[in-house]
Amino acid sequence: MLGGATGTVRMAAYGENPGVACHTWAGLSLWFLGYPERALARARHAVELAELPGHGHGLATAQVHCAVVHQCRLEPEEALVWAEAAHAEAVARGFTYRAAMAGILRAWADTALGRADGAPGIRAGIEASRAMGARMDDAYYLGLLADAHARRDRWDEALAAVDEARAEVADRGRFFYEAELLRLRAAILCSRGDEAAALATLDLALDVARAQGARSLELRVGPDLLRLAPERAEAAARVRTLLDEVEGDDESADRRAAAAALAAVG
């Protein structure tokens, strides 16, 4: 914050607005904890706050985090809208890191919607981010890269991206996206016919999600586990419990997948 001789206070032009930052991070935390509706409300409130005069840097930040929340919710159309808005805002103001981050989210959404192969765009965004010395979220971005490759059945490239992501965070202990990286790795192993290794990896993903209290990721792992091991009654029971615990309507991607998996196993 900068104070003038008159005692007025204004936000530094290139600093993070604390209110915007708090709401964006709260939104992400709420999604992982199993509150996708509250997560989206927080993310949109951050945008509203950032649109106030004098909060220019916060707007690009809030918009791109809104895209992240929609990506976590597996809503590529909405993620694309917010990523494009964030990219335009960031480029106009010269916020290079936010432009790179928005480019990654936009490329993922393009792939998920079948519009284009977003893998090159995701990799370009990662390299642009690294060029600025920013690597904190590389493992998340690499997870999106793995997902983009998997959606086009490029399993070797998907595995390489997952392994690169896990290497990025090997010395950190737990990582917020770790359960999803393990779920992606299990899908890759399954594509190669190694169902035993895939099942063991999904069990590990569940352990990680539960240890972190990441109920949204635990719910996402459940259907994959039931497809591989439909006899796992305890897994089915847990998926039913999670459907009660994780908020949201039955039109959400994760809830639809969970309901379909339960129906398949009776």
PDB file of C-alpha atoms in Angstrom:
ATOM      1  CA  MET A   1       0.000   0.000   0.000  1.00  0.00           C
ATOM      2  CA  LEU A   2       1.115   3.555  -0.667  1.00  0.00           C
ATOM      3  CA  GLY A   3       0.252   6.450   1.597  1.00  0.00           C
ATOM      4  CA  GLY A   4       0.198  10.080   0.448  1.00  0.00           C
ATOM      5  CA  ALA A   5       0.842  13.301   2.342  1.00  0.00           C
ATOM      6  CA  THR A   6      -2.904  13.742   2.758  1.00  0.00           C
ATOM      7  CA  GLY A   7      -3.209  10.454   4.571  1.00  0.00           C
ATOM      8  CA  THR A   8      -5.100   8.741   1.731  1.00  0.00           C
ATOM      9  CA  VAL A   9      -4.217   5.170   0.929  1.00  0.00           C
ATOM     10  CA  ARG A  10      -4.206   3.494  -2.466  1.00  0.00           C
ATOM     11  CA  MET A  11      -3.087   0.151  -3.807  1.00  0.00           C
ATOM     12  CA  ALA A  12       0.341  -0.105  -5.460  1.00  0.00           C
ATOM     13  CA  ALA A  13      -0.207  -0.359  -9.207  1.00  0.00           C
ATOM     14  CA  TYR A  14       1.442  -3.762  -9.557  1.00  0.00           C
ATOM     15  CA  GLY A  15       0.784  -5.287  -6.139  1.00  0.00           C
ATOM     16  CA  GLU A  16      -1.813  -7.899  -5.311  1.00  0.00           C
ATOM     17  CA  ASN A  17      -4.987  -6.605  -3.752  1.00  0.00           C
ATOM     18  CA  PRO A  18      -5.285  -8.543  -0.463  1.00  0.00           C
ATOM     19  CA  GLY A  19      -9.056  -8.855  -0.740  1.00  0.00           C
ATOM     20  CA  VAL A  20      -8.903 -10.186  -4.292  1.00  0.00           C
ATOM     21  CA  ALA A  21      -6.113 -12.595  -3.388  1.00  0.00           C
ATOM     22  CA  CYS A  22      -7.956 -13.905  -0.336  1.00  0.00           C
ATOM     23  CA  HIS A  23     -11.133 -14.623  -2.294  1.00  0.00           C
ATOM     24  CA  THR A  24      -9.296 -16.289  -5.199  1.00  0.00           C
ATOM     25  CA  TRP A  25      -7.353 -18.619  -2.903  1.00  0.00           C
ATOM     26  CA  ALA A  26     -10.441 -19.283  -0.805  1.00  0.00           C
ATOM     27  CA  GLY A  27     -12.275 -20.268  -3.986  1.00  0.00           C
ATOM     28  CA  LEU A  28      -9.615 -22.785  -4.943  1.00  0.00           C
ATOM     29  CA  SER A  29      -9.472 -24.181  -1.412  1.00  0.00           C
ATOM     30  CA  LEU A  30     -13.244 -24.574  -1.259  1.00  0.00           C
ATOM     31  CA  TRP A  31     -13.310 -26.564  -4.487  1.00  0.00           C
ATOM     32  CA  PHE A  32     -10.754 -29.071  -3.246  1.00  0.00           C
ATOM     33  CA  LEU A  33     -12.563 -29.375   0.096  1.00  0.00           C
ATOM     34  CA  GLY A  34     -15.771 -30.381  -1.668  1.00  0.00           C
ATOM     35  CA  TYR A  35     -17.658 -27.110  -2.033  1.00  0.00           C
ATOM     36  CA  PRO A  36     -17.682 -26.382  -5.795  1.00  0.00           C
ATOM     37  CA  GLU A  37     -20.636 -24.001  -5.632  1.00  0.00           C
ATOM     38  CA  ARG A  38     -19.133 -21.903  -2.855  1.00  0.00           C
ATOM     39  CA  ALA A  39     -15.806 -22.014  -4.675  1.00  0.00           C
ATOM     40  CA  LEU A  40     -17.343 -20.466  -7.765  1.00  0.00           C
ATOM     41  CA  ALA A  41     -19.137 -17.823  -5.710  1.00  0.00           C
ATOM     42  CA  ARG A  42     -15.850 -16.799  -4.087  1.00  0.00           C
ATOM     43  CA  ALA A  43     -14.045 -16.683  -7.423  1.00  0.00           C
ATOM     44  CA  ARG A  44     -16.720 -14.467  -8.946  1.00  0.00           C
ATOM     45  CA  HIS A  45     -16.736 -12.218  -5.899  1.00  0.00           C
ATOM     46  CA  ALA A  46     -12.992 -11.768  -6.401  1.00  0.00           C
ATOM     47  CA  VAL A  47     -13.699 -10.585  -9.950  1.00  0.00           C
ATOM     48  CA  GLU A  48     -16.336  -8.137  -8.716  1.00  0.00           C
ATOM     49  CA  LEU A  49     -13.916  -6.751  -6.158  1.00  0.00           C
ATOM     50  CA  ALA A  50     -11.131  -6.487  -8.731  1.00  0.00           C
ATOM     51  CA  GLU A  51     -13.368  -4.502 -11.071  1.00  0.00           C
ATOM     52  CA  LEU A  52     -13.419  -1.627  -8.587  1.00  0.00           C
ATOM     53  CA  PRO A  53     -11.322   1.397  -9.645  1.00  0.00           C
ATOM     54  CA  GLY A  54      -7.611   1.135  -8.924  1.00  0.00           C
ATOM     55  CA  HIS A  55      -7.446  -2.656  -8.802  1.00  0.00           C
ATOM     56  CA  GLY A  56      -6.149  -3.275 -12.330  1.00  0.00           C
ATOM     57  CA  HIS A  57      -3.600  -5.941 -11.507  1.00  0.00           C
ATOM     58  CA  GLY A  58      -6.118  -7.823  -9.405  1.00  0.00           C
ATOM     59  CA  LEU A  59      -8.574  -8.125 -12.295  1.00  0.00           C
ATOM     60  CA  ALA A  60      -6.318 -10.340 -14.421  1.00  0.00           C
ATOM     61  CA  THR A  61      -5.549 -12.400 -11.325  1.00  0.00           C
ATOM     62  CA  ALA A  62      -9.205 -12.838 -10.415  1.00  0.00           C
ATOM     63  CA  GLN A  63     -10.250 -13.670 -13.963  1.00  0.00           C
ATOM     64  CA  VAL A  64      -7.614 -16.350 -14.451  1.00  0.00           C
ATOM     65  CA  HIS A  65      -8.409 -17.919 -11.085  1.00  0.00           C
ATOM     66  CA  CYS A  66     -12.054 -18.018 -12.115  1.00  0.00           C
ATOM     67  CA  ALA A  67     -10.867 -19.984 -15.144  1.00  0.00           C
ATOM     68  CA  VAL A  68      -8.977 -22.344 -12.823  1.00  0.00           C
ATOM     69  CA  VAL A  69     -12.080 -22.990 -10.702  1.00  0.00           C
ATOM     70  CA  HIS A  70     -14.075 -23.808 -13.846  1.00  0.00           C
ATOM     71  CA  GLN A  71     -11.258 -26.080 -15.024  1.00  0.00           C
ATOM     72  CA  CYS A  72     -11.355 -27.907 -11.703  1.00  0.00           C
ATOM     73  CA  ARG A  73     -15.108 -28.270 -12.153  1.00  0.00           C
ATOM     74  CA  LEU A  74     -14.462 -29.696 -15.659  1.00  0.00           C
ATOM     75  CA  GLU A  75     -16.355 -26.855 -17.332  1.00  0.00           C
ATOM     76  CA  PRO A  76     -14.220 -26.012 -20.378  1.00  0.00           C
ATOM     77  CA  GLU A  77     -16.656 -23.580 -21.990  1.00  0.00           C
ATOM     78  CA  GLU A  78     -16.728 -21.369 -18.905  1.00  0.00           C
ATOM     79  CA  ALA A  79     -12.999 -21.818 -18.343  1.00  0.00           C
ATOM     80  CA  LEU A  80     -12.373 -20.623 -21.896  1.00  0.00           C
ATOM     81  CA  VAL A  81     -14.462 -17.472 -21.415  1.00  0.00           C
ATOM     82  CA  TRP A  82     -12.563 -16.465 -18.275  1.00  0.00           C
ATOM     83  CA  ALA A  83      -9.162 -17.456 -19.659  1.00  0.00           C
ATOM     84  CA  GLU A  84      -9.674 -15.320 -22.749  1.00  0.00           C
ATOM     85  CA  ALA A  85     -10.805 -12.369 -20.633  1.00  0.00           C
ATOM     86  CA  ALA A  86      -7.790 -12.769 -18.339  1.00  0.00           C
ATOM     87  CA  HIS A  87      -5.405 -13.072 -21.286  1.00  0.00           C
ATOM     88  CA  ALA A  88      -6.722  -9.894 -22.899  1.00  0.00           C
ATOM     89  CA  GLU A  89      -6.518  -7.991 -19.605  1.00  0.00           C
ATOM     90  CA  ALA A  90      -3.033  -9.266 -18.799  1.00  0.00           C
ATOM     91  CA  VAL A  91      -1.620  -8.547 -22.256  1.00  0.00           C
ATOM     92  CA  ALA A  92      -3.129  -5.047 -22.287  1.00  0.00           C
ATOM     93  CA  ARG A  93      -1.480  -4.231 -18.965  1.00  0.00           C
ATOM     94  CA  GLY A  94       1.798  -6.054 -19.525  1.00  0.00           C
ATOM     95  CA  PHE A  95       1.252  -8.686 -16.835  1.00  0.00           C
ATOM     96  CA  THR A  96       3.331 -11.403 -18.457  1.00  0.00           C
ATOM     97  CA  TYR A  97       2.863 -14.150 -15.890  1.00  0.00           C
ATOM     98  CA  ARG A  98      -0.928 -13.840 -15.826  1.00  0.00           C
ATOM     99  CA  ALA A  99      -0.919 -13.885 -19.645  1.00  0.00           C
ATOM    100  CA  ALA A 100       1.063 -17.137 -19.601  1.00  0.00           C
ATOM    101  CA  MET A 101      -1.258 -18.661 -17.008  1.00  0.00           C
ATOM    102  CA  ALA A 102      -4.337 -17.623 -18.982  1.00  0.00           C
ATOM    103  CA  GLY A 103      -2.813 -19.058 -22.149  1.00  0.00           C
ATOM    104  CA  ILE A 104      -2.393 -22.429 -20.444  1.00  0.00           C
ATOM    105  CA  LEU A 105      -6.021 -22.492 -19.292  1.00  0.00           C
ATOM    106  CA  ARG A 106      -7.237 -21.384 -22.722  1.00  0.00           C
ATOM    107  CA  ALA A 107      -5.244 -24.145 -24.434  1.00  0.00           C
ATOM    108  CA  TRP A 108      -6.614 -26.784 -22.046  1.00  0.00           C
ATOM    109  CA  ALA A 109     -10.179 -25.612 -22.701  1.00  0.00           C
ATOM    110  CA  ASP A 110      -9.628 -25.714 -26.472  1.00  0.00           C
ATOM    111  CA  THR A 111      -8.543 -29.343 -26.150  1.00  0.00           C
ATOM    112  CA  ALA A 112     -11.390 -30.322 -23.840  1.00  0.00           C
ATOM    113  CA  LEU A 113     -13.898 -28.779 -26.253  1.00  0.00           C
ATOM    114  CA  GLY A 114     -12.314 -30.527 -29.227  1.00  0.00           C
ATOM    115  CA  ARG A 115     -11.539 -27.200 -30.897  1.00  0.00           C
ATOM    116  CA  ALA A 116      -7.799 -27.671 -31.208  1.00  0.00           C
ATOM    117  CA  ASP A 117      -4.796 -29.542 -29.906  1.00  0.00           C
ATOM    118  CA  GLY A 118      -3.933 -27.398 -26.907  1.00  0.00           C
ATOM    119  CA  ALA A 119      -0.802 -29.298 -25.868  1.00  0.00           C
ATOM    120  CA  PRO A 120       1.623 -26.956 -27.697  1.00  0.00           C
ATOM    121  CA  GLY A 121      -0.100 -23.939 -26.152  1.00  0.00           C
ATOM    122  CA  ILE A 122       0.091 -25.422 -22.673  1.00  0.00           C
ATOM    123  CA  ARG A 123       3.778 -26.208 -23.096  1.00  0.00           C
ATOM    124  CA  ALA A 124       4.425 -22.695 -24.439  1.00  0.00           C
ATOM    125  CA  GLY A 125       2.672 -21.201 -21.423  1.00  0.00           C
ATOM    126  CA  ILE A 126       4.727 -23.336 -19.059  1.00  0.00           C
ATOM    127  CA  GLU A 127       7.965 -22.237 -20.704  1.00  0.00           C
ATOM    128  CA  ALA A 128       6.876 -18.577 -20.622  1.00  0.00           C
ATOM    129  CA  SER A 129       6.102 -18.920 -16.919  1.00  0.00           C
ATOM    130  CA  ARG A 130       9.446 -20.572 -16.228  1.00  0.00           C
ATOM    131  CA  ALA A 131      11.263 -17.826 -18.109  1.00  0.00           C
ATOM    132  CA  MET A 132      10.055 -15.450 -15.388  1.00  0.00           C
ATOM    133  CA  GLY A 133      11.311 -17.756 -12.650  1.00  0.00           C
ATOM    134  CA  ALA A 134       7.807 -18.890 -11.670  1.00  0.00           C
ATOM    135  CA  ARG A 135       7.535 -22.649 -11.039  1.00  0.00           C
ATOM    136  CA  MET A 136       5.211 -22.903  -8.060  1.00  0.00           C
ATOM    137  CA  ASP A 137       2.283 -24.205 -10.121  1.00  0.00           C
ATOM    138  CA  ASP A 138       4.235 -26.103 -12.777  1.00  0.00           C
ATOM    139  CA  ALA A 139       2.937 -29.457 -11.564  1.00  0.00           C
ATOM    140  CA  TYR A 140      -0.657 -28.266 -11.985  1.00  0.00           C
ATOM    141  CA  TYR A 141       0.063 -26.977 -15.484  1.00  0.00           C
ATOM    142  CA  LEU A 142       1.823 -30.222 -16.384  1.00  0.00           C
ATOM    143  CA  GLY A 143      -1.234 -32.095 -15.152  1.00  0.00           C
ATOM    144  CA  LEU A 144      -3.291 -30.101 -17.669  1.00  0.00           C
ATOM    145  CA  LEU A 145      -0.730 -30.988 -20.331  1.00  0.00           C
ATOM    146  CA  ALA A 146      -1.044 -34.684 -19.443  1.00  0.00           C
ATOM    147  CA  ASP A 147      -4.822 -34.409 -19.636  1.00  0.00           C
ATOM    148  CA  ALA A 148      -4.594 -32.740 -23.061  1.00  0.00           C
ATOM    149  CA  HIS A 149      -2.380 -35.540 -24.372  1.00  0.00           C
ATOM    150  CA  ALA A 150      -4.624 -38.233 -22.861  1.00  0.00           C
ATOM    151  CA  ARG A 151      -7.701 -36.756 -24.513  1.00  0.00           C
ATOM    152  CA  ARG A 152      -5.982 -37.407 -27.857  1.00  0.00           C
ATOM    153  CA  ASP A 153      -4.761 -40.882 -26.878  1.00  0.00           C
ATOM    154  CA  ARG A 154      -1.130 -39.785 -26.790  1.00  0.00           C
ATOM    155  CA  TRP A 155      -0.386 -41.948 -23.799  1.00  0.00           C
ATOM    156  CA  ASP A 156       3.413 -41.815 -23.906  1.00  0.00           C
ATOM    157  CA  GLU A 157       3.365 -38.013 -23.925  1.00  0.00           C
ATOM    158  CA  ALA A 158       0.741 -37.999 -21.166  1.00  0.00           C
ATOM    159  CA  LEU A 159       2.896 -40.246 -18.984  1.00  0.00           C
ATOM    160  CA  ALA A 160       5.957 -38.071 -19.583  1.00  0.00           C
ATOM    161  CA  ALA A 161       3.993 -34.981 -18.491  1.00  0.00           C
ATOM    162  CA  VAL A 162       2.711 -36.707 -15.329  1.00  0.00           C
ATOM    163  CA  ASP A 163       6.196 -37.900 -14.412  1.00  0.00           C
ATOM    164  CA  GLU A 164       7.610 -34.421 -15.037  1.00  0.00           C
ATOM    165  CA  ALA A 165       4.908 -32.958 -12.798  1.00  0.00           C
ATOM    166  CA  ARG A 166       5.636 -35.376  -9.983  1.00  0.00           C
ATOM    167  CA  ALA A 167       9.367 -34.689 -10.273  1.00  0.00           C
ATOM    168  CA  GLU A 168       8.638 -30.966  -9.904  1.00  0.00           C
ATOM    169  CA  VAL A 169       7.136 -31.517  -6.454  1.00  0.00           C
ATOM    170  CA  ALA A 170       9.170 -34.504  -5.278  1.00  0.00           C
ATOM    171  CA  ASP A 171      10.859 -32.471  -2.534  1.00  0.00           C
ATOM    172  CA  ARG A 172       7.729 -30.646  -1.340  1.00  0.00           C
ATOM    173  CA  GLY A 173       5.950 -33.428   0.480  1.00  0.00           C
ATOM    174  CA  ARG A 174       2.271 -33.285  -0.469  1.00  0.00           C
ATOM    175  CA  PHE A 175       1.054 -31.223  -3.418  1.00  0.00           C
ATOM    176  CA  PHE A 176      -2.522 -30.000  -3.844  1.00  0.00           C
ATOM    177  CA  TYR A 177      -2.963 -31.625  -7.284  1.00  0.00           C
ATOM    178  CA  GLU A 178      -1.172 -34.866  -6.425  1.00  0.00           C
ATOM    179  CA  ALA A 179      -4.274 -37.059  -6.270  1.00  0.00           C
ATOM    180  CA  GLU A 180      -5.299 -35.927  -9.749  1.00  0.00           C
ATOM    181  CA  LEU A 181      -1.807 -36.580 -11.112  1.00  0.00           C
ATOM    182  CA  LEU A 182      -2.024 -40.109  -9.719  1.00  0.00           C
ATOM    183  CA  ARG A 183      -5.480 -40.595 -11.219  1.00  0.00           C
ATOM    184  CA  LEU A 184      -4.150 -39.526 -14.609  1.00  0.00           C
ATOM    185  CA  ARG A 185      -1.229 -41.909 -14.231  1.00  0.00           C
ATOM    186  CA  ALA A 186      -3.648 -44.731 -13.460  1.00  0.00           C
ATOM    187  CA  ALA A 187      -5.617 -43.955 -16.623  1.00  0.00           C
ATOM    188  CA  ILE A 188      -2.406 -44.119 -18.636  1.00  0.00           C
ATOM    189  CA  LEU A 189      -1.459 -47.458 -17.081  1.00  0.00           C
ATOM    190  CA  CYS A 190      -4.936 -48.779 -17.795  1.00  0.00           C
ATOM    191  CA  SER A 191      -4.616 -47.739 -21.444  1.00  0.00           C
ATOM    192  CA  ARG A 192      -1.541 -49.975 -21.603  1.00  0.00           C
ATOM    193  CA  GLY A 193      -3.403 -52.927 -20.145  1.00  0.00           C
ATOM    194  CA  ASP A 194      -1.652 -52.825 -16.777  1.00  0.00           C
ATOM    195  CA  GLU A 195      -4.797 -52.865 -14.672  1.00  0.00           C
ATOM    196  CA  ALA A 196      -3.073 -54.131 -11.526  1.00  0.00           C
ATOM    197  CA  ALA A 197      -0.687 -51.161 -11.470  1.00  0.00           C
ATOM    198  CA  ALA A 198      -3.542 -48.812 -12.353  1.00  0.00           C
ATOM    199  CA  LEU A 199      -5.603 -50.104  -9.431  1.00  0.00           C
ATOM    200  CA  ALA A 200      -2.690 -49.703  -7.004  1.00  0.00           C
ATOM    201  CA  THR A 201      -2.168 -46.150  -8.270  1.00  0.00           C
ATOM    202  CA  LEU A 202      -5.841 -45.305  -7.781  1.00  0.00           C
ATOM    203  CA  ASP A 203      -5.663 -46.619  -4.217  1.00  0.00           C
ATOM    204  CA  LEU A 204      -2.710 -44.314  -3.633  1.00  0.00           C
ATOM    205  CA  ALA A 205      -4.642 -41.404  -5.162  1.00  0.00           C
ATOM    206  CA  LEU A 206      -7.488 -42.089  -2.728  1.00  0.00           C
ATOM    207  CA  ASP A 207      -5.089 -42.163   0.216  1.00  0.00           C
ATOM    208  CA  VAL A 208      -3.612 -38.814  -0.820  1.00  0.00           C
ATOM    209  CA  ALA A 209      -7.003 -37.179  -1.376  1.00  0.00           C
ATOM    210  CA  ARG A 210      -8.299 -38.383   1.993  1.00  0.00           C
ATOM    211  CA  ALA A 211      -5.154 -37.264   3.817  1.00  0.00           C
ATOM    212  CA  GLN A 212      -5.565 -33.789   2.318  1.00  0.00           C
ATOM    213  CA  GLY A 213      -9.308 -33.591   2.896  1.00  0.00           C
ATOM    214  CA  ALA A 214      -9.682 -33.101  -0.879  1.00  0.00           C
ATOM    215  CA  ARG A 215     -13.164 -34.544  -1.223  1.00  0.00           C
ATOM    216  CA  SER A 216     -13.659 -33.261  -4.765  1.00  0.00           C
ATOM    217  CA  LEU A 217     -10.603 -35.169  -5.944  1.00  0.00           C
ATOM    218  CA  GLU A 218     -11.626 -38.219  -3.926  1.00  0.00           C
ATOM    219  CA  LEU A 219     -15.007 -38.161  -5.680  1.00  0.00           C
ATOM    220  CA  ARG A 220     -13.254 -37.986  -9.051  1.00  0.00           C
ATOM    221  CA  VAL A 221     -11.086 -41.016  -8.274  1.00  0.00           C
ATOM    222  CA  GLY A 222     -14.071 -43.119  -7.163  1.00  0.00           C
ATOM    223  CA  PRO A 223     -15.620 -43.857 -10.595  1.00  0.00           C
ATOM    224  CA  ASP A 224     -12.268 -44.898 -12.060  1.00  0.00           C
ATOM    225  CA  LEU A 225     -11.771 -47.269  -9.148  1.00  0.00           C
ATOM    226  CA  LEU A 226     -15.239 -48.784  -9.570  1.00  0.00           C
ATOM    227  CA  ARG A 227     -14.705 -49.344 -13.292  1.00  0.00           C
ATOM    228  CA  LEU A 228     -11.527 -51.302 -12.559  1.00  0.00           C
ATOM    229  CA  ALA A 229     -12.755 -53.086  -9.437  1.00  0.00           C
ATOM    230  CA  PRO A 230     -16.574 -53.210  -9.483  1.00  0.00           C
ATOM    231  CA  GLU A 231     -16.544 -55.706  -6.600  1.00  0.00           C
ATOM    232  CA  ARG A 232     -15.122 -53.103  -4.220  1.00  0.00           C
ATOM    233  CA  ALA A 233     -18.207 -52.582  -2.059  1.00  0.00           C
ATOM    234  CA  GLU A 234     -16.385 -50.184   0.256  1.00  0.00           C
ATOM    235  CA  ALA A 235     -15.481 -47.989  -2.707  1.00  0.00           C
ATOM    236  CA  ALA A 236     -19.102 -47.842  -3.836  1.00  0.00           C
ATOM    237  CA  ALA A 237     -20.205 -46.970  -0.311  1.00  0.00           C
ATOM    238  CA  ARG A 238     -17.671 -44.163  -0.137  1.00  0.00           C
ATOM    239  CA  VAL A 239     -18.752 -42.757  -3.505  1.00  0.00           C
ATOM    240  CA  ARG A 240     -22.349 -42.690  -2.254  1.00  0.00           C
ATOM    241  CA  THR A 241     -21.222 -40.859   0.872  1.00  0.00           C
ATOM    242  CA  LEU A 242     -19.238 -38.354  -1.164  1.00  0.00           C
ATOM    243  CA  LEU A 243     -22.257 -37.642  -3.352  1.00  0.00           C
ATOM    244  CA  ASP A 244     -24.011 -36.576  -0.157  1.00  0.00           C
ATOM    245  CA  GLU A 245     -21.039 -34.597   1.150  1.00  0.00           C
ATOM    246  CA  VAL A 246     -19.788 -32.801  -1.968  1.00  0.00           C
ATOM    247  CA  GLU A 247     -22.141 -29.962  -2.819  1.00  0.00           C
ATOM    248  CA  GLY A 248     -23.476 -29.316  -6.298  1.00  0.00           C
ATOM    249  CA  ASP A 249     -26.207 -30.423  -8.668  1.00  0.00           C
ATOM    250  CA  ASP A 250     -26.330 -33.705 -10.516  1.00  0.00           C
ATOM    251  CA  GLU A 251     -25.457 -32.015 -13.823  1.00  0.00           C
ATOM    252  CA  SER A 252     -21.852 -31.468 -12.759  1.00  0.00           C
ATOM    253  CA  ALA A 253     -19.291 -33.629 -14.557  1.00  0.00           C
ATOM    254  CA  ASP A 254     -17.967 -35.343 -11.437  1.00  0.00           C
ATOM    255  CA  ARG A 255     -21.402 -36.128 -10.033  1.00  0.00           C
ATOM    256  CA  ARG A 256     -22.583 -37.524 -13.378  1.00  0.00           C
ATOM    257  CA  ALA A 257     -19.502 -39.773 -13.558  1.00  0.00           C
ATOM    258  CA  ALA A 258     -20.002 -40.969 -10.003  1.00  0.00           C
ATOM    259  CA  ALA A 259     -23.693 -41.703 -10.540  1.00  0.00           C
ATOM    260  CA  ALA A 260     -22.947 -43.618 -13.754  1.00  0.00           C
ATOM    261  CA  ALA A 261     -20.260 -45.687 -12.036  1.00  0.00           C
ATOM    262  CA  LEU A 262     -22.617 -46.569  -9.186  1.00  0.00           C
ATOM    263  CA  ALA A 263     -25.357 -47.539 -11.614  1.00  0.00           C
ATOM    264  CA  ALA A 264     -22.949 -49.808 -13.474  1.00  0.00           C
ATOM    265  CA  VAL A 265     -22.085 -51.742 -10.310  1.00  0.00           C
ATOM    266  CA  GLY A 266     -25.660 -51.831  -9.034  1.00  0.00           C
TER     267      GLY A 266
END
